Tab-separated table of C-alpha atoms in Angstrom:
chain	number	residue	atom	x	y	z
A	1	MET	CA	99.207	121.047	78.530
A	2	LYS	CA	98.115	120.037	75.042
A	3	VAL	CA	99.677	119.706	71.584
A	4	LYS	CA	98.085	119.509	68.150
A	5	ALA	CA	98.036	116.218	66.238
A	6	VAL	CA	96.766	115.045	62.849
A	7	PHE	CA	94.241	112.225	63.226
A	8	ILE	CA	92.598	109.974	60.697
A	9	ASN	CA	89.444	109.003	62.556
A	10	LYS	CA	88.267	106.625	59.860
A	11	PRO	CA	88.816	106.296	56.109
A	12	GLY	CA	88.101	109.631	54.459
A	13	GLU	CA	87.943	111.609	57.713
A	14	VAL	CA	91.008	113.568	58.850
A	15	GLU	CA	91.211	116.323	61.445
A	16	THR	CA	93.626	118.228	63.647
A	17	ARG	CA	92.831	118.057	67.337
A	18	TRP	CA	94.433	118.595	70.729
A	19	VAL	CA	96.043	115.704	72.615
A	20	ASP	CA	97.840	115.503	75.948
A	21	TYR	CA	101.471	116.627	75.999
A	22	PRO	CA	103.546	113.434	75.735
A	23	HIS	CA	105.604	112.241	78.691
A	24	LYS	CA	108.629	110.169	77.791
A	25	LYS	CA	109.951	107.001	79.401
A	26	GLU	CA	113.569	106.605	80.532
A	27	ASN	CA	114.621	104.997	77.236
A	28	GLU	CA	112.814	107.545	75.067
A	29	VAL	CA	113.577	111.011	73.774
A	30	LEU	CA	111.197	113.927	73.506
A	31	ILE	CA	111.220	115.577	70.083
A	32	LYS	CA	109.732	118.834	68.837
A	33	VAL	CA	108.594	117.972	65.319
A	34	ASP	CA	109.613	120.469	62.648
A	35	ALA	CA	108.958	118.591	59.385
A	36	ALA	CA	107.042	115.543	58.185
A	37	GLY	CA	106.546	113.827	54.862
A	38	ILE	CA	103.306	112.339	53.559
A	39	CYS	CA	103.930	108.729	52.547
A	40	GLY	CA	101.867	106.522	50.283
A	41	SER	CA	100.934	104.513	53.372
A	42	ASP	CA	99.495	107.695	54.931
A	43	ILE	CA	97.384	108.167	51.817
A	44	GLY	CA	96.388	104.504	52.075
A	45	ALA	CA	95.340	105.096	55.682
A	46	PHE	CA	93.170	108.014	54.560
A	47	ARG	CA	91.626	106.029	51.715
A	48	GLY	CA	91.119	102.918	53.826
A	49	THR	CA	93.319	100.774	51.573
A	50	ASN	CA	96.121	100.149	54.076
A	51	PRO	CA	95.108	96.889	55.811
A	52	LEU	CA	97.588	97.355	58.668
A	53	VAL	CA	96.169	100.633	59.976
A	54	THR	CA	93.719	100.704	62.867
A	55	TYR	CA	91.578	103.770	63.592
A	56	PRO	CA	91.595	106.368	64.952
A	57	ARG	CA	95.281	106.918	64.266
A	58	ILE	CA	97.786	109.775	64.416
A	59	ILE	CA	99.648	109.382	61.136
A	60	GLY	CA	103.213	110.216	60.139
A	61	HIS	CA	106.463	108.275	60.098
A	62	GLU	CA	108.719	110.381	57.828
A	63	VAL	CA	109.575	112.843	60.571
A	64	THR	CA	112.354	115.146	61.723
A	65	GLY	CA	112.616	117.345	64.767
A	66	ILE	CA	114.712	118.787	67.583
A	67	VAL	CA	115.622	116.827	70.720
A	68	LEU	CA	113.969	118.488	73.718
A	69	GLN	CA	114.834	115.817	76.296
A	70	GLU	CA	117.471	113.102	76.109
A	71	GLY	CA	116.918	109.427	76.898
A	72	ALA	CA	118.881	106.301	77.817
A	73	GLY	CA	120.370	104.569	74.786
A	74	MET	CA	120.547	107.696	72.648
A	75	PRO	CA	123.421	107.633	70.110
A	76	GLY	CA	126.572	109.228	71.478
A	77	ASN	CA	126.793	111.820	68.711
A	78	ILE	CA	123.393	113.309	69.560
A	79	ASN	CA	122.700	115.917	72.230
A	80	LYS	CA	119.774	117.981	73.409
A	81	GLY	CA	118.980	120.607	70.786
A	82	ASP	CA	120.219	118.539	67.835
A	83	ARG	CA	118.109	117.959	64.734
A	84	VAL	CA	117.246	114.299	64.239
A	85	ILE	CA	115.240	111.992	62.025
A	86	VAL	CA	113.398	109.051	63.548
A	87	ASP	CA	113.620	105.418	62.511
A	88	PRO	CA	109.897	104.587	62.463
A	89	TYR	CA	110.279	100.803	62.713
A	90	ILE	CA	110.140	99.860	66.393
A	91	TYR	CA	111.453	96.316	66.814
A	92	CYS	CA	111.531	94.092	69.897
A	93	GLY	CA	115.177	92.989	69.718
A	94	HIS	CA	114.364	89.520	71.075
A	95	CYS	CA	112.725	87.463	68.304
A	96	TYR	CA	114.672	85.345	65.804
A	97	PRO	CA	114.693	87.919	62.950
A	98	CYS	CA	115.990	90.553	65.375
A	99	SER	CA	118.678	88.163	66.648
A	100	VAL	CA	120.114	87.804	63.125
A	101	GLY	CA	119.956	91.506	62.327
A	102	ARG	CA	116.716	91.436	60.322
A	103	THR	CA	114.944	93.922	62.536
A	104	ASN	CA	112.693	94.963	59.653
A	105	CYS	CA	111.200	91.450	59.849
A	106	CYS	CA	110.623	91.613	63.621
A	107	GLU	CA	107.775	89.356	64.707
A	108	ASN	CA	106.531	92.141	66.984
A	109	LEU	CA	107.220	95.069	64.663
A	110	LYS	CA	105.362	98.301	65.314
A	111	VAL	CA	105.512	101.072	62.727
A	112	ILE	CA	104.600	104.519	63.992
A	113	GLY	CA	101.616	105.967	62.196
A	114	VAL	CA	100.441	102.462	61.297
A	115	HIS	CA	100.333	100.073	64.266
A	116	VAL	CA	100.816	102.803	66.882
A	117	ASP	CA	100.322	106.564	66.824
A	118	GLY	CA	102.703	108.444	64.580
A	119	ALA	CA	104.570	111.709	64.718
A	120	MET	CA	102.335	114.228	62.947
A	121	GLN	CA	102.017	116.092	66.210
A	122	GLU	CA	103.850	119.064	67.635
A	123	VAL	CA	105.808	117.045	70.196
A	124	VAL	CA	106.400	113.293	70.189
A	125	THR	CA	108.263	110.618	72.156
A	126	HIS	CA	110.375	107.972	70.421
A	127	PRO	CA	112.792	105.187	71.441
A	128	ALA	CA	116.117	106.903	72.122
A	129	HIS	CA	118.176	104.406	70.117
A	130	LEU	CA	116.044	104.877	66.994
A	131	ILE	CA	117.049	108.411	66.041
A	132	HIS	CA	119.767	109.690	63.713
A	133	LYS	CA	121.479	113.060	63.634
A	134	ILE	CA	120.772	115.219	60.579
A	135	PRO	CA	123.898	116.666	58.911
A	136	ASP	CA	124.167	120.440	59.080
A	137	ASN	CA	124.006	120.771	55.288
A	138	VAL	CA	120.629	118.988	55.016
A	139	PRO	CA	117.568	121.284	55.401
A	140	SER	CA	114.912	120.055	57.817
A	141	GLU	CA	112.229	120.131	55.122
A	142	MET	CA	114.301	117.721	52.994
A	143	ALA	CA	115.429	115.371	55.756
A	144	PRO	CA	112.161	113.348	55.961
A	145	LEU	CA	112.982	112.041	52.471
A	146	ALA	CA	115.704	109.930	54.094
A	147	GLU	CA	113.124	107.291	55.039
A	148	PRO	CA	111.816	106.602	51.503
A	149	LEU	CA	115.382	106.970	50.204
A	150	THR	CA	116.443	103.995	52.325
A	151	ILE	CA	113.807	101.883	50.560
A	152	ALA	CA	115.211	102.823	47.159
A	153	LEU	CA	118.775	102.174	48.306
A	154	HIS	CA	117.824	98.808	49.795
A	155	ALA	CA	116.435	97.700	46.428
A	156	LEU	CA	119.605	98.789	44.618
A	157	HIS	CA	121.795	97.030	47.172
A	158	ARG	CA	119.741	93.841	46.891
A	159	ALA	CA	120.127	94.004	43.106
A	160	ASN	CA	123.888	94.585	43.502
A	161	VAL	CA	123.812	97.389	40.942
A	162	LYS	CA	127.177	98.150	39.335
A	163	ALA	CA	128.586	100.991	37.275
A	164	GLY	CA	127.734	100.778	33.594
A	165	GLU	CA	124.620	98.651	34.090
A	166	TYR	CA	121.061	99.538	33.101
A	167	VAL	CA	118.497	99.468	35.914
A	168	ALA	CA	114.777	99.033	35.174
A	169	ILE	CA	112.663	100.827	37.775
A	170	ILE	CA	108.929	100.141	37.672
A	171	GLY	CA	107.071	103.157	38.983
A	172	ALA	CA	108.183	106.792	38.710
A	173	GLY	CA	106.714	107.960	41.995
A	174	ALA	CA	108.759	109.360	44.861
A	175	ILE	CA	110.643	106.147	45.648
A	176	GLY	CA	111.116	105.320	41.970
A	177	LEU	CA	112.653	108.741	41.348
A	178	MET	CA	114.943	108.289	44.341
A	179	ALA	CA	115.982	104.892	43.005
A	180	ALA	CA	116.784	106.495	39.647
A	181	LEU	CA	118.815	109.255	41.273
A	182	SER	CA	120.662	106.705	43.424
A	183	ALA	CA	121.362	104.488	40.403
A	184	ARG	CA	123.023	107.460	38.735
A	185	HIS	CA	125.118	107.965	41.864
A	186	TYR	CA	126.376	104.401	41.353
A	187	LYS	CA	127.128	105.325	37.708
A	188	ALA	CA	124.373	103.057	36.394
A	189	THR	CA	121.698	104.122	33.889
A	190	PRO	CA	118.123	104.059	35.246
A	191	ILE	CA	115.171	103.256	32.983
A	192	LEU	CA	111.904	104.423	34.537
A	193	ILE	CA	108.689	102.612	33.623
A	194	ASP	CA	105.250	103.975	34.468
A	195	ILE	CA	101.686	104.145	33.164
A	196	VAL	CA	101.357	107.801	34.193
A	197	GLU	CA	102.793	109.951	31.420
A	198	GLU	CA	103.046	113.051	33.620
A	199	ARG	CA	105.432	111.287	35.985
A	200	LEU	CA	107.688	110.283	33.117
A	201	ARG	CA	107.685	113.793	31.669
A	202	TYR	CA	108.809	115.124	35.038
A	203	ALA	CA	111.610	112.548	35.258
A	204	GLN	CA	112.788	113.387	31.749
A	205	LYS	CA	112.721	117.119	32.423
A	206	ALA	CA	114.364	116.947	35.842
A	207	TRP	CA	117.086	114.386	35.147
A	208	ARG	CA	116.870	113.553	31.458
A	209	ALA	CA	116.073	110.036	32.619
A	210	LEU	CA	115.430	107.206	30.198
A	211	CYS	CA	111.710	106.473	30.399
A	212	ALA	CA	109.285	103.922	29.025
A	213	GLU	CA	105.518	104.284	29.235
A	214	ARG	CA	103.699	101.021	29.894
A	215	ARG	CA	100.472	100.878	27.870
């Protein structure tokens, strides 16, 4: 049995082709993919500007889907048939960064779609403990945005943003816009800075954001 997958064979060459149906390990889940985002790192993989990507590679790490088969270690609130989003950062759990809770700095980190094959395929396996249930009120086509949203939130948390403050955000791309929206949630005022006027016009129209064009 085969499933379709999106491959980048080499920079500038992308195709959809058939691959073997994945077979999960005991500590993995099997997921039917129903939505995927295209990240800047995916574009970098296509352009050949992402130094971490090896080819050929199945791309995709902003992914949601439905659990087809359960696995050991799966969160207790998730069952077969539930919609989930994957945590794409597969860490070892044994190195020093992992031991102090800095799993994003794992010495053996593998990011799906970058170091190992990603999830732009019809069915995919993933470590059972690295999935999260999608709330019923979140559409599947929006849920992949949770991954870039966490990046924006992490920056705001590191900056310890407080209500009433002004927050300068350099770059009005997807993550920059999410950072601006999140800053407003914290009752701060975001100031978006970008060299692309079209991005700033969109931000002003959508959210009446304060914008500054860098020339």
